[in-house]
Coordinates of C-alpha atoms in Angstrom, one line a residue:
Chain U
X1 CA -173.6 -64.8 66.4
X2 CA -170.2 -63.9 65.0
X3 CA -168.3 -63.2 68.2
X4 CA -167.5 -65.3 71.2
X5 CA -169.4 -65.1 74.5
X6 CA -166.3 -63.4 76.1
X7 CA -166.4 -60.7 73.5
X8 CA -170.1 -60.1 73.9
X9 CA -169.7 -59.8 77.7
X10 CA -166.8 -57.3 77.3
X11 CA -168.9 -55.2 74.9
X12 CA -171.8 -55.3 77.4
X13 CA -169.5 -54.2 80.3
X14 CA -168.2 -51.3 78.1
X15 CA -171.7 -50.2 77.0
X16 CA -173.4 -50.5 80.3
X17 CA -170.5 -49.5 82.6
X18 CA -172.2 -51.9 85.0
X19 CA -171.2 -55.2 86.5
X20 CA -174.8 -55.9 87.7
X21 CA -176.6 -59.0 86.5
X22 CA -180.3 -59.3 87.5
X23 CA -181.3 -62.8 88.2
X24 CA -184.9 -63.8 87.2
X25 CA -186.2 -66.3 89.8
X26 CA -190.0 -65.8 89.5
X27 CA -192.1 -67.6 92.2
X28 CA -195.8 -67.3 91.5
X29 CA -196.7 -66.9 95.2
X30 CA -194.4 -63.9 95.4
X31 CA -195.7 -62.0 92.4
X32 CA -197.9 -59.0 92.7
X33 CA -201.5 -60.2 93.2
X34 CA -202.8 -58.4 90.1
X35 CA -200.8 -60.7 87.8
X36 CA -200.0 -63.8 89.9
X37 CA -202.9 -65.8 88.6
X38 CA -202.5 -65.1 84.9
X39 CA -201.4 -68.1 82.9
X40 CA -198.3 -66.3 81.7
X41 CA -197.6 -64.5 85.0
X42 CA -193.9 -65.6 85.1
X43 CA -193.3 -64.2 81.6
X44 CA -195.3 -61.0 82.3
X45 CA -193.5 -60.3 85.6
X46 CA -190.0 -61.0 84.3
X47 CA -190.5 -59.0 81.1
X48 CA -191.5 -56.0 83.1
X49 CA -188.5 -56.3 85.3
X50 CA -186.2 -56.7 82.3
X51 CA -187.6 -53.7 80.5
X52 CA -187.3 -51.6 83.7
X53 CA -183.6 -52.5 84.3
X54 CA -182.1 -53.3 81.0
X55 CA -180.0 -50.1 80.8
X56 CA -178.5 -50.8 84.3
X57 CA -177.2 -54.3 83.7
X58 CA -174.5 -56.2 81.9
X59 CA -176.4 -59.4 81.8
X60 CA -179.7 -61.2 82.8
X61 CA -179.8 -64.6 84.5
X62 CA -183.1 -66.4 84.3
X63 CA -183.1 -69.4 86.6
X64 CA -184.7 -72.4 84.7
X65 CA -185.7 -74.2 87.9
X66 CA -188.4 -71.6 88.6
X67 CA -189.9 -72.1 85.2
X68 CA -189.6 -75.9 85.3
X69 CA -191.4 -76.1 88.6
X70 CA -194.4 -74.4 87.1
X71 CA -194.4 -76.1 83.7
X72 CA -193.7 -72.7 82.3
X73 CA -191.1 -73.6 79.7
X74 CA -192.8 -71.5 77.1
X75 CA -192.6 -68.5 79.3
X76 CA -188.9 -68.9 79.5
X77 CA -188.6 -69.3 75.7
X78 CA -190.6 -66.2 75.2
X79 CA -188.7 -64.2 77.9
X80 CA -185.3 -64.9 76.3
X81 CA -186.7 -64.1 72.8
X82 CA -187.9 -60.8 74.3
X83 CA -184.5 -60.0 75.8
X84 CA -182.7 -60.6 72.6
X85 CA -185.3 -58.6 70.5
X86 CA -185.8 -55.7 72.8
X87 CA -182.4 -55.4 74.4
X88 CA -179.9 -56.7 71.8
X89 CA -176.4 -57.1 73.0
X90 CA -177.2 -58.0 76.7
X91 CA -176.1 -61.6 77.2
X92 CA -178.5 -64.0 78.8
X93 CA -177.1 -66.6 81.2
X94 CA -179.5 -69.4 82.0
X95 CA -178.8 -70.7 85.5
X96 CA -179.4 -74.4 84.9
X97 CA -176.4 -76.0 86.7
X98 CA -176.7 -79.0 84.4
X99 CA -174.1 -81.7 84.8
X100 CA -174.0 -84.8 82.7
X101 CA -171.9 -86.5 80.0
X102 CA -172.1 -87.9 76.5
X103 CA -175.4 -88.0 74.7
X104 CA -177.2 -86.6 77.7
X105 CA -175.0 -83.6 78.0
X106 CA -175.5 -83.0 74.3
X107 CA -179.3 -83.0 74.9
X108 CA -178.9 -80.4 77.7
X109 CA -176.7 -78.3 75.4
X110 CA -179.4 -78.5 72.7
X111 CA -182.1 -77.6 75.2
X112 CA -180.2 -74.5 76.5
X113 CA -178.6 -73.2 73.3
X114 CA -181.1 -74.2 70.7
X115 CA -184.5 -74.4 72.4
X116 CA -184.0 -71.5 74.8
X117 CA -181.3 -69.7 72.6
X118 CA -179.4 -68.5 75.7
X119 CA -175.9 -67.0 75.3
X120 CA -174.5 -69.0 78.2
X121 CA -175.5 -71.5 80.8
X122 CA -174.2 -72.5 84.2
X123 CA -172.7 -76.1 84.3
X124 CA -171.6 -78.4 87.1
X125 CA -168.0 -79.8 86.8
X126 CA -168.3 -82.8 89.2
X127 CA -168.1 -85.4 86.4
X128 CA -165.0 -83.8 84.9
X129 CA -164.3 -82.3 81.5
X130 CA -166.8 -84.8 80.0
X131 CA -169.5 -82.7 81.5
X132 CA -168.2 -79.4 80.1
X133 CA -167.2 -80.5 76.6
X134 CA -170.7 -80.9 75.1
X135 CA -171.5 -77.3 76.0
X136 CA -168.2 -75.9 75.1
X137 CA -168.5 -77.3 71.6
X138 CA -171.4 -74.9 70.8
X139 CA -169.6 -72.1 68.9
X140 CA -170.3 -68.6 70.3
X141 CA -172.0 -69.8 73.4
X142 CA -170.7 -69.5 76.9
X143 CA -170.2 -72.1 79.7
X144 CA -170.2 -70.8 83.3
X145 CA -168.7 -73.5 85.5
X146 CA -169.4 -73.8 89.2
X147 CA -166.0 -73.2 90.7
X148 CA -166.7 -72.1 94.3
X149 CA -170.3 -71.6 95.1
X150 CA -171.7 -69.2 97.7
X151 CA -173.7 -71.6 99.9
X152 CA -172.6 -72.6 103.4
X153 CA -171.8 -76.3 102.6
X154 CA -169.9 -75.6 99.4
X155 CA -166.5 -76.1 101.0
X156 CA -167.2 -79.8 101.8
X157 CA -166.1 -81.0 98.4
X158 CA -164.9 -77.8 96.7
X159 CA -162.2 -77.1 99.2
X160 CA -160.8 -80.7 99.5
X161 CA -157.9 -81.4 99.8
X162 CA -156.6 -78.4 101.6
X163 CA -153.2 -78.3 99.8
X164 CA -154.7 -78.4 96.3
X165 CA -158.5 -77.8 96.6
X166 CA -160.9 -78.9 93.9
X167 CA -162.1 -75.4 93.3
X168 CA -158.6 -74.4 92.2
X169 CA -158.3 -77.5 90.1
X170 CA -161.5 -76.4 88.3
X171 CA -160.2 -72.8 87.9
X172 CA -156.8 -73.9 86.5
X173 CA -158.4 -76.5 84.1
X174 CA -160.9 -74.0 82.7
X175 CA -158.2 -71.3 82.3
X176 CA -156.1 -73.8 80.4
X177 CA -159.0 -74.8 78.2
X178 CA -160.2 -71.3 77.6
X179 CA -161.4 -70.5 74.1
X180 CA -163.1 -67.3 75.2
X181 CA -166.3 -69.1 76.1
X182 CA -165.7 -70.2 79.6
X183 CA -166.4 -68.4 82.9
X184 CA -166.5 -69.3 86.6
X185 CA -169.1 -69.1 89.3
X186 CA -167.3 -67.8 92.4
X187 CA -169.3 -66.8 95.4
X188 CA -168.9 -63.4 97.1
X189 CA -169.3 -65.1 100.4
X190 CA -165.8 -66.6 100.1
X191 CA -163.5 -63.6 99.4
X192 CA -160.2 -65.3 100.1
X193 CA -161.0 -68.2 97.8
X194 CA -162.2 -65.7 95.1
X195 CA -158.7 -64.0 95.2
X196 CA -157.1 -67.5 94.8
X197 CA -159.4 -68.2 91.9
X198 CA -158.4 -65.0 90.1
X199 CA -154.7 -65.9 90.5
X200 CA -155.4 -69.3 89.1
X201 CA -157.6 -68.0 86.3
X202 CA -156.3 -64.5 85.3
X203 CA -158.5 -64.0 82.3
X204 CA -161.8 -65.8 82.9
X205 CA -165.0 -63.8 83.7
X206 CA -166.5 -64.5 87.2
X207 CA -170.2 -64.7 87.8
X208 CA -170.5 -63.7 91.5
X209 CA -173.6 -64.7 93.5
X210 CA -174.0 -64.2 97.2
X211 CA -174.7 -60.5 97.2
X212 CA -178.0 -59.0 98.4
X213 CA -180.6 -61.5 99.6
X214 CA -177.8 -64.0 100.3
X215 CA -176.1 -61.7 102.7
X216 CA -173.1 -60.1 101.1
X217 CA -172.9 -56.3 101.4
X218 CA -170.6 -53.4 100.6
X219 CA -167.6 -55.0 102.3
X220 CA -167.9 -58.1 100.3
X221 CA -168.3 -56.1 97.1
X222 CA -165.1 -54.2 97.8
X223 CA -163.3 -57.4 98.4
X224 CA -164.7 -58.9 95.2
X225 CA -163.3 -56.1 93.2
X226 CA -160.1 -55.6 95.1
X227 CA -159.0 -59.2 94.4
X228 CA -161.3 -60.4 91.6
X229 CA -161.0 -58.1 88.6
X230 CA -158.9 -59.0 85.6
X231 CA -156.0 -57.0 84.2
X232 CA -158.4 -54.7 82.5
X233 CA -160.3 -53.9 85.7
X234 CA -163.2 -56.0 84.3
X235 CA -164.1 -59.6 84.6
X236 CA -166.8 -59.4 87.2
X237 CA -170.6 -60.1 86.9
X238 CA -172.3 -59.5 90.2
X239 CA -175.6 -61.3 90.3
X240 CA -178.6 -60.2 92.4
X241 CA -182.0 -61.8 92.1
X242 CA -184.5 -61.5 94.9
X243 CA -183.2 -58.2 96.3
X244 CA -184.0 -56.6 92.9
X245 CA -187.0 -58.4 91.5
X246 CA -188.9 -58.5 94.8
X247 CA -187.9 -54.9 95.9
X248 CA -191.6 -53.9 95.5
X249 CA -194.7 -55.9 96.1
X250 CA -197.5 -53.9 94.5
X251 CA -198.4 -52.7 91.0
X252 CA -195.3 -50.5 90.9
X253 CA -193.0 -53.6 91.2
X254 CA -191.1 -52.8 88.1
X255 CA -190.3 -49.2 89.2
X256 CA -189.2 -50.6 92.6
X257 CA -187.0 -53.2 90.8
X258 CA -185.4 -50.4 88.8
X259 CA -184.7 -48.4 91.9
X260 CA -183.1 -51.4 93.6
X261 CA -181.1 -52.2 90.5
X262 CA -179.9 -48.6 90.2
X263 CA -178.8 -48.5 93.8
X264 CA -177.0 -51.8 93.5
X265 CA -175.3 -50.8 90.3
X266 CA -174.0 -47.6 91.9
X267 CA -172.9 -49.5 95.0
X268 CA -171.0 -51.9 92.7
X269 CA -169.5 -49.0 90.8
X270 CA -168.2 -47.5 94.0
X271 CA -166.8 -50.8 95.1
X272 CA -165.1 -51.1 91.7
X273 CA -163.7 -47.6 91.7
X274 CA -162.5 -47.6 95.3
X275 CA -160.9 -51.0 95.2
X276 CA -157.4 -49.4 95.2
X277 CA -158.0 -47.1 98.2
Chain C
X1 CA -197.1 -93.3 99.4
X2 CA -196.8 -94.7 102.9
X3 CA -193.4 -96.4 102.8
X4 CA -190.0 -95.1 102.1
X5 CA -188.2 -95.2 98.7
X6 CA -185.9 -97.9 100.2
X7 CA -188.8 -100.1 101.1
X8 CA -190.4 -99.7 97.7
X9 CA -187.1 -100.6 96.0
X10 CA -186.7 -103.7 98.2
X11 CA -190.2 -104.8 97.5
X12 CA -189.5 -104.3 93.8
X13 CA -186.4 -106.4 93.9
X14 CA -188.3 -109.2 95.7
X15 CA -191.2 -109.2 93.3
X16 CA -189.2 -109.0 90.1
X17 CA -186.2 -111.0 91.2
X18 CA -184.4 -108.6 88.9
X19 CA -181.7 -106.0 89.3
X20 CA -182.2 -104.5 85.9
X21 CA -183.4 -100.9 85.4
X22 CA -184.3 -99.9 81.9
X23 CA -183.2 -96.3 81.1
X24 CA -185.5 -94.3 78.8
X25 CA -183.4 -92.0 76.7
X26 CA -185.6 -91.3 73.6
X27 CA -183.9 -89.6 70.7
X28 CA -186.4 -88.7 68.0
X29 CA -183.9 -89.4 65.2
X30 CA -183.3 -93.0 66.5
X31 CA -187.0 -93.9 66.8
X32 CA -188.6 -96.3 64.3
X33 CA -189.6 -94.3 61.3
X34 CA -193.3 -95.2 61.6
X35 CA -193.6 -93.2 64.8
X36 CA -190.7 -90.8 64.8
X37 CA -192.6 -87.9 63.4
X38 CA -195.7 -88.2 65.6
X39 CA -196.1 -85.2 68.0
X40 CA -196.0 -87.6 71.0
X41 CA -193.4 -89.9 69.5
X42 CA -191.3 -89.9 72.7
X43 CA -194.2 -90.9 74.9
X44 CA -195.4 -93.5 72.4
X45 CA -192.0 -95.2 72.0
X46 CA -191.2 -95.2 75.8
X47 CA -194.6 -96.5 76.7
X48 CA -194.3 -99.4 74.4
X49 CA -190.8 -100.3 75.8
X50 CA -192.1 -100.0 79.3
X51 CA -195.1 -102.3 78.7
X52 CA -192.8 -104.8 77.0
X53 CA -190.3 -104.9 79.8
X54 CA -192.1 -104.2 83.0
X55 CA -192.1 -107.7 84.3
X56 CA -188.3 -107.9 83.8
X57 CA -187.2 -104.8 85.7
X58 CA -186.9 -103.5 89.3
X59 CA -187.1 -99.9 88.1
X60 CA -187.4 -97.5 85.2
X61 CA -185.1 -94.5 84.7
X62 CA -186.4 -91.8 82.3
X63 CA -183.7 -89.3 81.4
X64 CA -185.3 -85.8 81.6
X65 CA -182.6 -84.3 79.3
X66 CA -184.1 -86.1 76.3
X67 CA -187.5 -84.7 76.9
X68 CA -186.3 -81.2 77.7
X69 CA -184.3 -81.0 74.5
X70 CA -187.5 -81.7 72.5
X71 CA -189.8 -79.6 74.6
X72 CA -191.6 -82.8 75.4
X73 CA -192.2 -82.2 79.1
X74 CA -195.8 -83.3 78.8
X75 CA -194.7 -86.7 77.3
X76 CA -192.6 -87.2 80.4
X77 CA -195.4 -86.4 82.7
X78 CA -197.7 -88.8 80.9
X79 CA -195.1 -91.5 80.7
X80 CA -194.6 -91.5 84.5
X81 CA -198.3 -91.4 85.1
X82 CA -198.6 -94.5 82.8
X83 CA -195.8 -96.4 84.6
X84 CA -197.5 -95.7 88.0
X85 CA -201.0 -96.7 86.7
X86 CA -200.1 -99.7 84.5
X87 CA -197.2 -101.1 86.6
X88 CA -197.8 -100.1 90.2
X89 CA -194.9 -100.8 92.5
X90 CA -192.1 -100.3 90.0
X91 CA -190.2 -97.3 91.2
X92 CA -189.4 -94.5 88.7
X93 CA -186.0 -92.8 89.0
X94 CA -185.8 -89.6 86.9
X95 CA -182.3 -89.1 85.8
X96 CA -182.0 -85.3 86.2
X97 CA -178.6 -84.8 88.0
X98 CA -179.9 -81.5 89.4
X99 CA -177.7 -79.7 91.7
X100 CA -178.5 -76.4 93.4
X101 CA -179.3 -75.0 96.8
X102 CA -181.9 -73.0 98.7
X103 CA -185.0 -71.9 97.0
X104 CA -183.7 -73.1 93.6
X105 CA -183.2 -76.7 94.9
X106 CA -186.7 -76.5 96.4
X107 CA -188.0 -75.6 92.9
X108 CA -186.3 -78.6 91.3
X109 CA -187.6 -80.9 94.0
X110 CA -191.1 -79.5 93.3
X111 CA -190.6 -80.1 89.6
X112 CA -189.4 -83.7 90.0
X113 CA -191.6 -84.9 92.9
X114 CA -194.8 -83.0 92.3
X115 CA -195.0 -82.1 88.7
X116 CA -193.5 -85.4 87.4
X117 CA -194.4 -87.5 90.5
X118 CA -191.2 -89.5 90.3
X119 CA -190.3 -91.9 93.1
X120 CA -186.7 -90.7 93.0
X121 CA -184.3 -88.5 91.2
X122 CA -180.5 -88.3 90.6
X123 CA -178.8 -85.3 92.3
X124 CA -175.3 -83.8 92.1
X125 CA -173.5 -83.4 95.4
X126 CA -170.8 -80.8 94.3
X127 CA -172.4 -78.0 96.4
X128 CA -172.6 -80.1 99.5
X129 CA -175.5 -81.2 101.7
X130 CA -177.3 -77.9 100.9
X131 CA -177.8 -79.4 97.4
X132 CA -179.3 -82.7 98.8
X133 CA -181.4 -81.4 101.7
X134 CA -184.2 -79.9 99.7
X135 CA -184.8 -83.2 97.9
X136 CA -184.3 -85.4 101.0
X137 CA -187.0 -83.5 102.8
X138 CA -189.7 -84.8 100.5
X139 CA -191.2 -87.7 102.5
X140 CA -191.3 -91.0 100.8
X141 CA -189.2 -89.9 97.8
X142 CA -185.7 -91.0 97.0
X143 CA -182.5 -89.1 96.3
X144 CA -179.8 -90.9 94.2
X145 CA -176.6 -89.0 94.7
X146 CA -173.8 -89.0 92.1
X147 CA -171.0 -90.8 94.0
X148 CA -168.6 -92.2 91.4
X149 CA -169.9 -91.8 87.9
X150 CA -169.0 -94.2 85.0
X151 CA -167.5 -91.7 82.5
X152 CA -163.8 -91.4 81.7
X153 CA -163.0 -88.1 83.3
X154 CA -165.0 -88.8 86.5
X155 CA -161.8 -89.4 88.6
X156 CA -160.6 -85.8 88.1
X157 CA -162.6 -84.4 91.0
X158 CA -164.3 -87.5 92.4
X159 CA -161.0 -89.3 93.3
X160 CA -159.2 -86.3 94.8
X161 CA -157.4 -86.4 97.2
X162 CA -156.0 -89.9 96.9
X163 CA -155.8 -90.6 100.6
X164 CA -159.5 -89.6 101.2
X165 CA -161.2 -89.2 97.9
X166 CA -164.3 -87.1 97.4
X167 CA -166.4 -90.1 96.2
X168 CA -165.8 -91.8 99.6
X169 CA -166.6 -88.6 101.5
X170 CA -169.9 -88.6 99.5
X171 CA -170.6 -92.3 100.3
X172 CA -169.9 -91.8 104.1
X173 CA -171.9 -88.7 104.4
X174 CA -174.9 -90.2 102.7
X175 CA -174.6 -93.3 104.8
X176 CA -174.5 -91.2 107.9
X177 CA -177.6 -89.2 106.8
X178 CA -179.6 -92.2 105.6
X179 CA -183.3 -92.1 106.4
X180 CA -184.0 -94.9 103.9
X181 CA -184.4 -92.4 101.1
X182 CA -180.8 -92.0 99.8
X183 CA -179.0 -94.1 97.2
X184 CA -175.7 -93.7 95.3
X185 CA -174.7 -93.7 91.6
X186 CA -171.6 -95.9 91.3
X187 CA -170.3 -96.7 87.8
X188 CA -169.6 -100.3 86.8
X189 CA -166.6 -99.1 85.0
X190 CA -164.7 -98.5 88.3
X191 CA -165.1 -101.8 90.1
X192 CA -162.4 -101.2 92.8
X193 CA -164.0 -97.9 93.7
X194 CA -167.4 -99.6 93.8
X195 CA -166.1 -102.1 96.4
X196 CA -164.7 -99.1 98.4
X197 CA -168.1 -97.4 98.3
X198 CA -169.8 -100.5 99.6
X199 CA -167.5 -100.7 102.5
X200 CA -168.2 -97.0 103.2
X201 CA -171.9 -97.3 102.7
X202 CA -173.0 -100.8 103.7
X203 CA -176.8 -100.3 103.4
X204 CA -177.4 -97.7 100.6
X205 CA -178.7 -98.9 97.3
X206 CA -176.4 -98.4 94.3
X207 CA -177.6 -97.3 90.9
X208 CA -175.0 -98.8 88.6
X209 CA -174.6 -97.3 85.1
X210 CA -171.8 -98.2 82.6
X211 CA -173.1 -101.6 81.5
X212 CA -174.2 -102.3 77.9
X213 CA -173.7 -99.4 75.4
X214 CA -171.2 -97.8 77.8
X215 CA -168.9 -100.9 77.6
X216 CA -169.2 -103.0 80.7
X217 CA -169.9 -106.7 80.2
X218 CA -170.1 -110.0 82.0
X219 CA -166.9 -109.4 83.9
X220 CA -167.9 -106.0 85.1
X221 CA -171.3 -107.4 86.2
X222 CA -169.6 -110.2 88.2
X223 CA -167.4 -107.7 89.9
X224 CA -170.3 -105.4 90.7
X225 CA -172.1 -108.2 92.5
X226 CA -169.0 -109.7 94.0
X227 CA -168.2 -106.5 95.9
X228 CA -171.3 -104.4 95.7
X229 CA -174.2 -106.2 97.2
X230 CA -175.5 -105.3 100.7
X231 CA -175.8 -107.8 103.5
X232 CA -179.0 -109.2 102.1
X233 CA -177.4 -109.9 98.7
X234 CA -179.4 -107.0 97.3
X235 CA -178.7 -103.3 97.0
X236 CA -177.9 -103.2 93.2
X237 CA -179.8 -101.5 90.4
X238 CA -178.1 -102.1 87.1
X239 CA -179.1 -99.5 84.5
X240 CA -179.1 -100.2 80.8
X241 CA -180.6 -97.7 78.4
X242 CA -179.5 -97.7 74.7
X243 CA -178.6 -101.4 74.6
X244 CA -182.2 -102.2 75.5
X245 CA -184.4 -99.5 74.0
X246 CA -182.6 -99.5 70.6
X247 CA -182.2 -103.2 70.4
X248 CA -184.5 -103.2 67.4
X249 CA -185.0 -100.5 64.7
X250 CA -188.2 -101.5 63.0
X251 CA -191.9 -102.0 63.9
X252 CA -191.0 -104.8 66.3
X253 CA -188.8 -102.5 68.4
X254 CA -190.7 -103.3 71.6
X255 CA -190.3 -107.1 71.1
X256 CA -186.6 -106.5 70.5
X257 CA -186.3 -104.4 73.6
X258 CA -188.0 -107.1 75.6
X259 CA -185.6 -109.8 74.3
X260 CA -182.6 -107.6 75.1
X261 CA -184.0 -106.8 78.6
X262 CA -184.6 -110.5 79.3
X263 CA -181.1 -111.5 78.1
X264 CA -179.6 -108.8 80.3
X265 CA -181.8 -109.6 83.3
X266 CA -180.6 -113.2 83.0
X267 CA -177.0 -112.2 82.6
X268 CA -177.3 -110.1 85.7
X269 CA -178.9 -113.0 87.6
X270 CA -176.0 -115.2 86.7
X271 CA -173.5 -112.6 87.8
X272 CA -175.4 -112.2 91.1
X273 CA -175.7 -116.0 91.8
X274 CA -172.2 -116.8 90.8
X275 CA -170.6 -114.0 92.7
X276 CA -169.3 -116.3 95.4
X277 CA -167.7 -118.8 93.0

């Protein structure tokens, strides 16, 4: 990998003209019954969804928790191999939210970047720069730092103190460190805070959860783009997981996922293009 | 498991008369050469260390990152099975520092408590109570929350704002929620903050890293016990990983680990018993 994660993401935005990232959160009990009992059901399901949506997305985000819970690490390895081989140029962001320091952080970085060969991973900043450094040192890989998450209790630590909240400290610190491999998780469910983060971090890409199954709709999307894009009108990766991958329940689940992804991509495009009006 | 994690920990303190927890961080390159190339080297090494030190400890803390990096999940499953079978009553705390919410957090809880069958796990509070709840709902299991970690940059978010720092918010919140299944990570390298945490959380157990390879010595241990014990003179689990498990490098590594654990247990006992003087 010659270029940086930032470069690969910008190329992917340009090629796909899409800010949609499909999150891959496979729960065996929710898979179509004709595949749910297969030993490699998680791989099979995700691979079909990936192949049905690859031309509609700027990134894929497999969530490692869903594979770890099943003991399906090999499925995740093979899924990422498949994305790289069949859809080269689409960055893979493993949602791992790992957070540790020193030799332990180096082990997690080795797990994510070498074993799983992901382009980027989500990382938790609670322990300070120590917990980012081991990931950031991997040349060409990306580190997506939890800045302001989309869940209801996120403000408890992230928005303290009011006059200089932790999420803005995180944004400023990552902006100041940027070597074109850092990005921020900023939830669509907190639009004012998202605008603040963009002011604090003018060039970092945002991975934006909280759209779709988590509740955000067209209004949230417009606000995300109105205040969140970078100076090139880019900088946004909108993640949707369950609303896409579980759009259908029967044998035609991949077709249903494609339709849901296409609708959402178009909705995101409209939000992007109308942000000025 | 009928009782709570808190009860099991108190029973283990009473039975062992030890506050030492041995952390299991196996790095293949650091294992004795006669076992380092075996497919189950991580399991083999850790099992020998466990069997050589079990009567000296109140808990074991395998670090999942070291198994994940090697693709050695099965070694970790078998190691924890072995601890439960061969040394019943010694709680296992998997150091995972997981932090996520909703369905993802439930997947991590399922991974840790069902797949690995650990008594407790370390969890990151950055996303708020949402990130603790899914773990805390598992009856009889323990959740060890990162309150003030031992690493150099921990203060960056954890000690903000000065007048009401986040680490004390975490301590108070966990104390208020306590259903005898919560505990706090509080680093030995920040003794004043540890005293503050004890005042804010009078009954929660503390898992104390930062002793041994990370630098803390006899002075730090005395301070930990002087200000950190609960009203029963208990409440402290002192973790040491590398200084114990890598005490020897040759075939007699388990004997060397036992000697290091015994020396450290005795040093901890002296710190505990002299805390008043």
